[in-house]
RNA sequence: GGGCGCGUAGCUCAGUGGGAGAGCGCUCGCUUCACACGCGAGAGGUCGCUGGUUCGAGCCCAGCCGUGCCCACCA
């Protein structure tokens, strides 16, 4: 007990690492597989990158999941939070490539085998940092059962899925226009492309007609791609060009004859109304080319340099160099009609940040049209629910317009595609083909292909493992919206396809935490913070010094504070990070600690744990406690974490500390034996209630509770029962209002805070059980004056008034001002109520209880005025 | 171009039809024996603007202004 006595402040830095270790040593987070998924509870973590570090989004995301998991575990449910890390093909490969370059070598020099070995070594050295950070956050993941998406067993699942989908005809290889990322040297999927606003020069170029009479002018921002033009398109109804349809123009610099075609896609009012068609380097043109059976010509290679059949003098130039060369030649020939500045959106690679080069490439694709159907059905039918519900429409509209998925990546780090070639032969299988002369497809699969299998592959699929039988399907999936399509939608599709079951029933989409100035948190912008700097103390970037927070380092707020703060901040939409909330939470941990000190040091070590409410305040706090439990539970069921967190704060600060503990202090000091049981009950139930949000401080305090053995995290019996007690609630509510009225009156009347005023309670009733409390908390003493002295002031309270007798402590003038002010306020409110009640429309049309309530109010106000 | 949000106290945000709220900040007071990371009492808002529906609108409807995000093949 010595710590309790001596430590008047709660110190998370000392407590949290110690508690985290206790949890890990207990094995509590590792449930043995048993029972059925319907009676168990499981969540699959959004796979962190193996070489990643925790950012604010992770901190919120995992605080939410931990809250859900801990709540279930404490109820005695077998709860498993499935842990894995993602090999993150692109990101990890780029990191290691940079490292080897710094060492003076390169990926190419090392060769595939050596490079991949190098990545594994990198992963062993730097990987797993994020796991340690999750432990520090208090995340109760099953650390004893950690997967990696490149593990042997996981790889087997990936290959099985590939082969099965190939055999079904869903996976195919094709030459198609893809998003080529020159920075990575790989194709990427549509979802990895982002649009950025760019100012380009729009060139108007004359294409002479074959007839020699005139020309057609087209507009383009990419003149270098004209070398791959195969046609010119105009709108069929465009009178300016109608007579030209079917004729031909000469492609400048190349000499190829381009047919002039008509296509509805062309916008007559944009540019010149004539569009050059370049199926090899533009997605829209690719489609038009297919409609009209046009050839596809490529003049830009995968290295971003010009290739044949571009005229030889351009070959080898970068696309940008070529643009300048092409423009120069066109200028010489007088074919540049004019130019203008043009602001438009251009595709960029999210990964490398380079501008996407659309080009035709031989890649692997996955057909989605069949897979998507059941994934749409399960959302429509409500078997998979999205929270908030808005996302249902977002999900469905994406699913309904889904296109083939480019799944091959020209990388070395990842799941190599299980396809072998020998001449014209192709072999697809999970094992290498027999015989000699086979070459394996060098590409690897998109990382999201493997992570899309996570909920079942992590549990051992395709083996029918006990873990799979016990914990799949999972229950909730918690994520920010940025990976709904990349990950969530694909898990639903692949889960249904390969297990015949939905992978989870609820998808909760939480906020994205922005910097205080509303920008996205980002390291490069200087708008990001490391959650560890909040937990353990660390540098506060300038952007975060706003909002009244002092400059300098963050204090060591502790994981509990960060968790509560993030939950309190979160909502259905994006929120700005508010350090205030974290600070508020830290105060809550301290409040819990000190309230517990009061109780635990007060009741002594031999206290009984049985509840024995003796007084009205005992009955009141038990009713309030049960209500707080029910409210919190309902809020978490609705994934309303901010109100859950704020509600816990209100209960602890308001009901428990401000009122109940203050009310029972005299009984506590008197050592009343019945009180101890009630206090310990309220304390332990409160600790259990708060624990899913603030696990550390509650676990620490629980270790001091007499008779408590084991871990709070394992749950304690919920001995609460329905304790609605309207009478007690009304009585304490009257008391609270009366105390506040008297305190306000005293303050305004300039009464010395410590002074006890002689007074008389003049009420019709309702204070039988609380008059003692009222006297102590408001510092008044009820007594009849023996000399028949008259009161000098009357403080109205529910049901009557407290009349104050003269004493040396009273400043009558100030008291008079206070009374006058209150009278003015009352008269205004009475007028307002009278006006409302004299409105015939209100009395006639408003619901009866509303009208009655208004009448009651008026009566009360008049009584109070009279009492003054 | 389509879709989804947001605009409430100095700051960050609750509040979705019947008397405007919280935390922080601010003012005043308090070494009250759990906590000064505390306690008590206050000040502070024409709820973006304009119209409408209603007995009654921060809340419902329409328009406008401002602002954020998602999706989309206008060169």
mmCIF file with all atom_site columns, C-alpha atoms in Angstrom, chain A residues 448-576:
data_model
loop_
_atom_site.group_PDB
_atom_site.id
_atom_site.type_symbol
_atom_site.label_atom_id
_atom_site.label_alt_id
_atom_site.label_comp_id
_atom_site.label_asym_id
_atom_site.label_entity_id
_atom_site.label_seq_id
_atom_site.pdbx_PDB_ins_code
_atom_site.Cartn_x
_atom_site.Cartn_y
_atom_site.Cartn_z
_atom_site.occupancy
_atom_site.B_iso_or_equiv
_atom_site.pdbx_formal_charge
_atom_site.auth_seq_id
_atom_site.auth_comp_id
_atom_site.auth_asym_id
_atom_site.auth_atom_id
_atom_site.pdbx_PDB_model_num
ATOM 1   C CA . UNK A 1 448 ? -3.335  -6.516  -51.671 1.00 0.00 ? 448 UNK A CA 1
ATOM 2   C CA . UNK A 1 449 ? -3.793  -9.891  -53.343 1.00 0.00 ? 449 UNK A CA 1
ATOM 3   C CA . UNK A 1 450 ? -2.212  -11.570 -50.336 1.00 0.00 ? 450 UNK A CA 1
ATOM 4   C CA . UNK A 1 451 ? -3.617  -9.272  -47.680 1.00 0.00 ? 451 UNK A CA 1
ATOM 5   C CA . UNK A 1 452 ? -7.068  -9.854  -49.155 1.00 0.00 ? 452 UNK A CA 1
ATOM 6   C CA . UNK A 1 453 ? -6.851  -13.388 -47.774 1.00 0.00 ? 453 UNK A CA 1
ATOM 7   C CA . UNK A 1 454 ? -5.783  -12.320 -44.301 1.00 0.00 ? 454 UNK A CA 1
ATOM 8   C CA . UNK A 1 455 ? -8.798  -13.196 -42.132 1.00 0.00 ? 455 UNK A CA 1
ATOM 9   C CA . UNK A 1 456 ? -8.695  -16.841 -43.151 1.00 0.00 ? 456 UNK A CA 1
ATOM 10  C CA . UNK A 1 457 ? -5.131  -17.314 -44.380 1.00 0.00 ? 457 UNK A CA 1
ATOM 11  C CA . UNK A 1 458 ? -3.856  -16.001 -41.050 1.00 0.00 ? 458 UNK A CA 1
ATOM 12  C CA . UNK A 1 459 ? -5.756  -18.781 -39.289 1.00 0.00 ? 459 UNK A CA 1
ATOM 13  C CA . UNK A 1 460 ? -4.136  -21.503 -41.357 1.00 0.00 ? 460 UNK A CA 1
ATOM 14  C CA . UNK A 1 461 ? -6.393  -21.829 -44.389 1.00 0.00 ? 461 UNK A CA 1
ATOM 15  C CA . UNK A 1 462 ? -6.398  -23.907 -46.600 1.00 0.00 ? 462 UNK A CA 1
ATOM 16  C CA . UNK A 1 463 ? -5.815  -26.337 -43.744 1.00 0.00 ? 463 UNK A CA 1
ATOM 17  C CA . UNK A 1 464 ? -8.901  -26.883 -41.604 1.00 0.00 ? 464 UNK A CA 1
ATOM 18  C CA . UNK A 1 465 ? -7.063  -25.753 -38.491 1.00 0.00 ? 465 UNK A CA 1
ATOM 19  C CA . UNK A 1 466 ? -8.634  -25.491 -35.034 1.00 0.00 ? 466 UNK A CA 1
ATOM 20  C CA . UNK A 1 467 ? -7.989  -21.758 -35.147 1.00 0.00 ? 467 UNK A CA 1
ATOM 21  C CA . UNK A 1 468 ? -9.896  -21.420 -38.386 1.00 0.00 ? 468 UNK A CA 1
ATOM 22  C CA . UNK A 1 469 ? -12.790 -23.422 -36.994 1.00 0.00 ? 469 UNK A CA 1
ATOM 23  C CA . UNK A 1 470 ? -12.919 -21.379 -33.824 1.00 0.00 ? 470 UNK A CA 1
ATOM 24  C CA . UNK A 1 471 ? -12.349 -17.858 -35.084 1.00 0.00 ? 471 UNK A CA 1
ATOM 25  C CA . UNK A 1 472 ? -13.471 -17.574 -38.702 1.00 0.00 ? 472 UNK A CA 1
ATOM 26  C CA . UNK A 1 473 ? -15.584 -15.709 -39.703 1.00 0.00 ? 473 UNK A CA 1
ATOM 27  C CA . UNK A 1 474 ? -14.385 -12.802 -37.612 1.00 0.00 ? 474 UNK A CA 1
ATOM 28  C CA . UNK A 1 475 ? -16.728 -10.246 -36.100 1.00 0.00 ? 475 UNK A CA 1
ATOM 29  C CA . UNK A 1 476 ? -15.667 -6.676  -36.733 1.00 0.00 ? 476 UNK A CA 1
ATOM 30  C CA . UNK A 1 477 ? -13.300 -5.070  -39.182 1.00 0.00 ? 477 UNK A CA 1
ATOM 31  C CA . UNK A 1 478 ? -12.057 -1.638  -38.179 1.00 0.00 ? 478 UNK A CA 1
ATOM 32  C CA . UNK A 1 479 ? -10.441 0.670   -40.687 1.00 0.00 ? 479 UNK A CA 1
ATOM 33  C CA . UNK A 1 480 ? -10.183 4.160   -42.049 1.00 0.00 ? 480 UNK A CA 1
ATOM 34  C CA . UNK A 1 481 ? -11.877 4.720   -45.365 1.00 0.00 ? 481 UNK A CA 1
ATOM 35  C CA . UNK A 1 482 ? -8.708  4.832   -47.439 1.00 0.00 ? 482 UNK A CA 1
ATOM 36  C CA . UNK A 1 483 ? -8.510  1.075   -47.729 1.00 0.00 ? 483 UNK A CA 1
ATOM 37  C CA . UNK A 1 484 ? -12.189 0.186   -48.117 1.00 0.00 ? 484 UNK A CA 1
ATOM 38  C CA . UNK A 1 485 ? -11.677 -0.666  -51.771 1.00 0.00 ? 485 UNK A CA 1
ATOM 39  C CA . UNK A 1 486 ? -8.039  -1.735  -51.645 1.00 0.00 ? 486 UNK A CA 1
ATOM 40  C CA . UNK A 1 487 ? -8.566  -4.166  -48.822 1.00 0.00 ? 487 UNK A CA 1
ATOM 41  C CA . UNK A 1 488 ? -12.045 -4.490  -47.318 1.00 0.00 ? 488 UNK A CA 1
ATOM 42  C CA . UNK A 1 489 ? -13.922 -5.080  -50.565 1.00 0.00 ? 489 UNK A CA 1
ATOM 43  C CA . UNK A 1 490 ? -11.355 -7.631  -51.689 1.00 0.00 ? 490 UNK A CA 1
ATOM 44  C CA . UNK A 1 491 ? -11.502 -9.510  -48.407 1.00 0.00 ? 491 UNK A CA 1
ATOM 45  C CA . UNK A 1 492 ? -15.256 -9.794  -48.788 1.00 0.00 ? 492 UNK A CA 1
ATOM 46  C CA . UNK A 1 493 ? -14.959 -11.107 -52.342 1.00 0.00 ? 493 UNK A CA 1
ATOM 47  C CA . UNK A 1 494 ? -12.115 -13.520 -51.684 1.00 0.00 ? 494 UNK A CA 1
ATOM 48  C CA . UNK A 1 495 ? -13.529 -14.595 -48.346 1.00 0.00 ? 495 UNK A CA 1
ATOM 49  C CA . UNK A 1 496 ? -16.833 -15.598 -49.857 1.00 0.00 ? 496 UNK A CA 1
ATOM 50  C CA . UNK A 1 497 ? -15.177 -17.248 -52.845 1.00 0.00 ? 497 UNK A CA 1
ATOM 51  C CA . UNK A 1 498 ? -12.784 -19.409 -50.862 1.00 0.00 ? 498 UNK A CA 1
ATOM 52  C CA . UNK A 1 499 ? -14.509 -20.062 -47.556 1.00 0.00 ? 499 UNK A CA 1
ATOM 53  C CA . UNK A 1 500 ? -18.112 -19.693 -48.563 1.00 0.00 ? 500 UNK A CA 1
ATOM 54  C CA . UNK A 1 501 ? -18.560 -17.304 -45.652 1.00 0.00 ? 501 UNK A CA 1
ATOM 55  C CA . UNK A 1 502 ? -18.373 -13.574 -45.149 1.00 0.00 ? 502 UNK A CA 1
ATOM 56  C CA . UNK A 1 503 ? -15.069 -12.725 -43.438 1.00 0.00 ? 503 UNK A CA 1
ATOM 57  C CA . UNK A 1 504 ? -16.694 -10.340 -40.915 1.00 0.00 ? 504 UNK A CA 1
ATOM 58  C CA . UNK A 1 505 ? -20.127 -9.009  -40.076 1.00 0.00 ? 505 UNK A CA 1
ATOM 59  C CA . UNK A 1 506 ? -19.427 -5.368  -39.200 1.00 0.00 ? 506 UNK A CA 1
ATOM 60  C CA . UNK A 1 507 ? -17.141 -2.913  -40.920 1.00 0.00 ? 507 UNK A CA 1
ATOM 61  C CA . UNK A 1 508 ? -16.527 0.172   -38.814 1.00 0.00 ? 508 UNK A CA 1
ATOM 62  C CA . UNK A 1 509 ? -15.020 3.066   -40.749 1.00 0.00 ? 509 UNK A CA 1
ATOM 63  C CA . UNK A 1 510 ? -13.445 5.567   -38.392 1.00 0.00 ? 510 UNK A CA 1
ATOM 64  C CA . UNK A 1 511 ? -12.059 9.072   -38.689 1.00 0.00 ? 511 UNK A CA 1
ATOM 65  C CA . UNK A 1 512 ? -8.847  10.083  -40.290 1.00 0.00 ? 512 UNK A CA 1
ATOM 66  C CA . UNK A 1 513 ? -6.937  12.242  -37.849 1.00 0.00 ? 513 UNK A CA 1
ATOM 67  C CA . UNK A 1 514 ? -5.735  15.447  -39.433 1.00 0.00 ? 514 UNK A CA 1
ATOM 68  C CA . UNK A 1 515 ? -3.145  17.930  -38.267 1.00 0.00 ? 515 UNK A CA 1
ATOM 69  C CA . UNK A 1 516 ? -4.505  20.814  -36.148 1.00 0.00 ? 516 UNK A CA 1
ATOM 70  C CA . UNK A 1 517 ? -4.486  23.061  -39.215 1.00 0.00 ? 517 UNK A CA 1
ATOM 71  C CA . UNK A 1 518 ? -6.713  20.674  -41.144 1.00 0.00 ? 518 UNK A CA 1
ATOM 72  C CA . UNK A 1 519 ? -4.045  19.249  -43.416 1.00 0.00 ? 519 UNK A CA 1
ATOM 73  C CA . UNK A 1 520 ? -3.324  15.579  -43.580 1.00 0.00 ? 520 UNK A CA 1
ATOM 74  C CA . UNK A 1 521 ? -0.804  14.286  -41.113 1.00 0.00 ? 521 UNK A CA 1
ATOM 75  C CA . UNK A 1 522 ? 2.350   13.728  -43.065 1.00 0.00 ? 522 UNK A CA 1
ATOM 76  C CA . UNK A 1 523 ? 5.996   13.424  -42.208 1.00 0.00 ? 523 UNK A CA 1
ATOM 77  C CA . UNK A 1 524 ? 7.148   15.356  -45.246 1.00 0.00 ? 524 UNK A CA 1
ATOM 78  C CA . UNK A 1 525 ? 4.780   18.255  -44.563 1.00 0.00 ? 525 UNK A CA 1
ATOM 79  C CA . UNK A 1 526 ? 5.841   18.361  -40.934 1.00 0.00 ? 526 UNK A CA 1
ATOM 80  C CA . UNK A 1 527 ? 2.221   17.842  -39.971 1.00 0.00 ? 527 UNK A CA 1
ATOM 81  C CA . UNK A 1 528 ? 2.627   14.380  -38.503 1.00 0.00 ? 528 UNK A CA 1
ATOM 82  C CA . UNK A 1 529 ? 3.387   13.278  -34.983 1.00 0.00 ? 529 UNK A CA 1
ATOM 83  C CA . UNK A 1 530 ? 4.614   9.985   -33.669 1.00 0.00 ? 530 UNK A CA 1
ATOM 84  C CA . UNK A 1 531 ? 2.120   8.566   -31.165 1.00 0.00 ? 531 UNK A CA 1
ATOM 85  C CA . UNK A 1 532 ? 5.102   7.410   -29.144 1.00 0.00 ? 532 UNK A CA 1
ATOM 86  C CA . UNK A 1 533 ? 6.050   11.057  -28.624 1.00 0.00 ? 533 UNK A CA 1
ATOM 87  C CA . UNK A 1 534 ? 2.646   11.602  -27.044 1.00 0.00 ? 534 UNK A CA 1
ATOM 88  C CA . UNK A 1 535 ? 2.855   8.464   -24.940 1.00 0.00 ? 535 UNK A CA 1
ATOM 89  C CA . UNK A 1 536 ? 6.418   8.811   -23.713 1.00 0.00 ? 536 UNK A CA 1
ATOM 90  C CA . UNK A 1 537 ? 7.035   12.494  -24.332 1.00 0.00 ? 537 UNK A CA 1
ATOM 91  C CA . UNK A 1 538 ? 8.757   13.901  -27.375 1.00 0.00 ? 538 UNK A CA 1
ATOM 92  C CA . UNK A 1 539 ? 9.053   16.828  -29.732 1.00 0.00 ? 539 UNK A CA 1
ATOM 93  C CA . UNK A 1 540 ? 5.927   18.821  -30.514 1.00 0.00 ? 540 UNK A CA 1
ATOM 94  C CA . UNK A 1 541 ? 6.066   20.110  -34.120 1.00 0.00 ? 541 UNK A CA 1
ATOM 95  C CA . UNK A 1 542 ? 5.228   23.809  -34.588 1.00 0.00 ? 542 UNK A CA 1
ATOM 96  C CA . UNK A 1 543 ? 1.838   23.094  -36.154 1.00 0.00 ? 543 UNK A CA 1
ATOM 97  C CA . UNK A 1 544 ? 0.846   21.355  -32.947 1.00 0.00 ? 544 UNK A CA 1
ATOM 98  C CA . UNK A 1 545 ? 1.784   24.256  -30.721 1.00 0.00 ? 545 UNK A CA 1
ATOM 99  C CA . UNK A 1 546 ? -1.468  26.006  -31.616 1.00 0.00 ? 546 UNK A CA 1
ATOM 100 C CA . UNK A 1 547 ? -4.634  26.099  -29.589 1.00 0.00 ? 547 UNK A CA 1
ATOM 101 C CA . UNK A 1 548 ? -3.183  27.320  -26.341 1.00 0.00 ? 548 UNK A CA 1
ATOM 102 C CA . UNK A 1 549 ? -0.783  24.433  -25.971 1.00 0.00 ? 549 UNK A CA 1
ATOM 103 C CA . UNK A 1 550 ? 2.632   25.562  -24.854 1.00 0.00 ? 550 UNK A CA 1
ATOM 104 C CA . UNK A 1 551 ? 5.604   25.192  -27.123 1.00 0.00 ? 551 UNK A CA 1
ATOM 105 C CA . UNK A 1 552 ? 8.199   22.561  -26.413 1.00 0.00 ? 552 UNK A CA 1
ATOM 106 C CA . UNK A 1 553 ? 7.948   18.823  -25.972 1.00 0.00 ? 553 UNK A CA 1
ATOM 107 C CA . UNK A 1 554 ? 4.802   16.851  -25.384 1.00 0.00 ? 554 UNK A CA 1
ATOM 108 C CA . UNK A 1 555 ? 4.592   15.695  -21.795 1.00 0.00 ? 555 UNK A CA 1
ATOM 109 C CA . UNK A 1 556 ? 4.541   11.931  -21.339 1.00 0.00 ? 556 UNK A CA 1
ATOM 110 C CA . UNK A 1 557 ? 0.780   11.605  -21.508 1.00 0.00 ? 557 UNK A CA 1
ATOM 111 C CA . UNK A 1 558 ? 0.801   7.819   -21.403 1.00 0.00 ? 558 UNK A CA 1
ATOM 112 C CA . UNK A 1 559 ? -0.967  5.285   -23.570 1.00 0.00 ? 559 UNK A CA 1
ATOM 113 C CA . UNK A 1 560 ? -4.248  5.455   -21.648 1.00 0.00 ? 560 UNK A CA 1
ATOM 114 C CA . UNK A 1 561 ? -4.494  9.187   -22.277 1.00 0.00 ? 561 UNK A CA 1
ATOM 115 C CA . UNK A 1 562 ? -3.676  8.823   -25.951 1.00 0.00 ? 562 UNK A CA 1
ATOM 116 C CA . UNK A 1 563 ? -6.229  6.059   -26.332 1.00 0.00 ? 563 UNK A CA 1
ATOM 117 C CA . UNK A 1 564 ? -9.026  7.932   -24.572 1.00 0.00 ? 564 UNK A CA 1
ATOM 118 C CA . UNK A 1 565 ? -8.105  11.168  -26.329 1.00 0.00 ? 565 UNK A CA 1
ATOM 119 C CA . UNK A 1 566 ? -8.206  9.612   -29.770 1.00 0.00 ? 566 UNK A CA 1
ATOM 120 C CA . UNK A 1 567 ? -11.491 7.856   -29.078 1.00 0.00 ? 567 UNK A CA 1
ATOM 121 C CA . UNK A 1 568 ? -13.006 11.068  -27.751 1.00 0.00 ? 568 UNK A CA 1
ATOM 122 C CA . UNK A 1 569 ? -11.843 12.927  -30.844 1.00 0.00 ? 569 UNK A CA 1
ATOM 123 C CA . UNK A 1 570 ? -13.074 10.346  -33.288 1.00 0.00 ? 570 UNK A CA 1
ATOM 124 C CA . UNK A 1 571 ? -16.389 10.449  -35.036 1.00 0.00 ? 571 UNK A CA 1
ATOM 125 C CA . UNK A 1 572 ? -17.922 9.527   -38.335 1.00 0.00 ? 572 UNK A CA 1
ATOM 126 C CA . UNK A 1 573 ? -15.886 12.095  -40.185 1.00 0.00 ? 573 UNK A CA 1
ATOM 127 C CA . UNK A 1 574 ? -12.361 13.408  -40.293 1.00 0.00 ? 574 UNK A CA 1
ATOM 128 C CA . UNK A 1 575 ? -11.235 15.296  -37.228 1.00 0.00 ? 575 UNK A CA 1
ATOM 129 C CA . UNK A 1 576 ? -8.422  17.643  -36.387 1.00 0.00 ? 576 UNK A CA 1
#
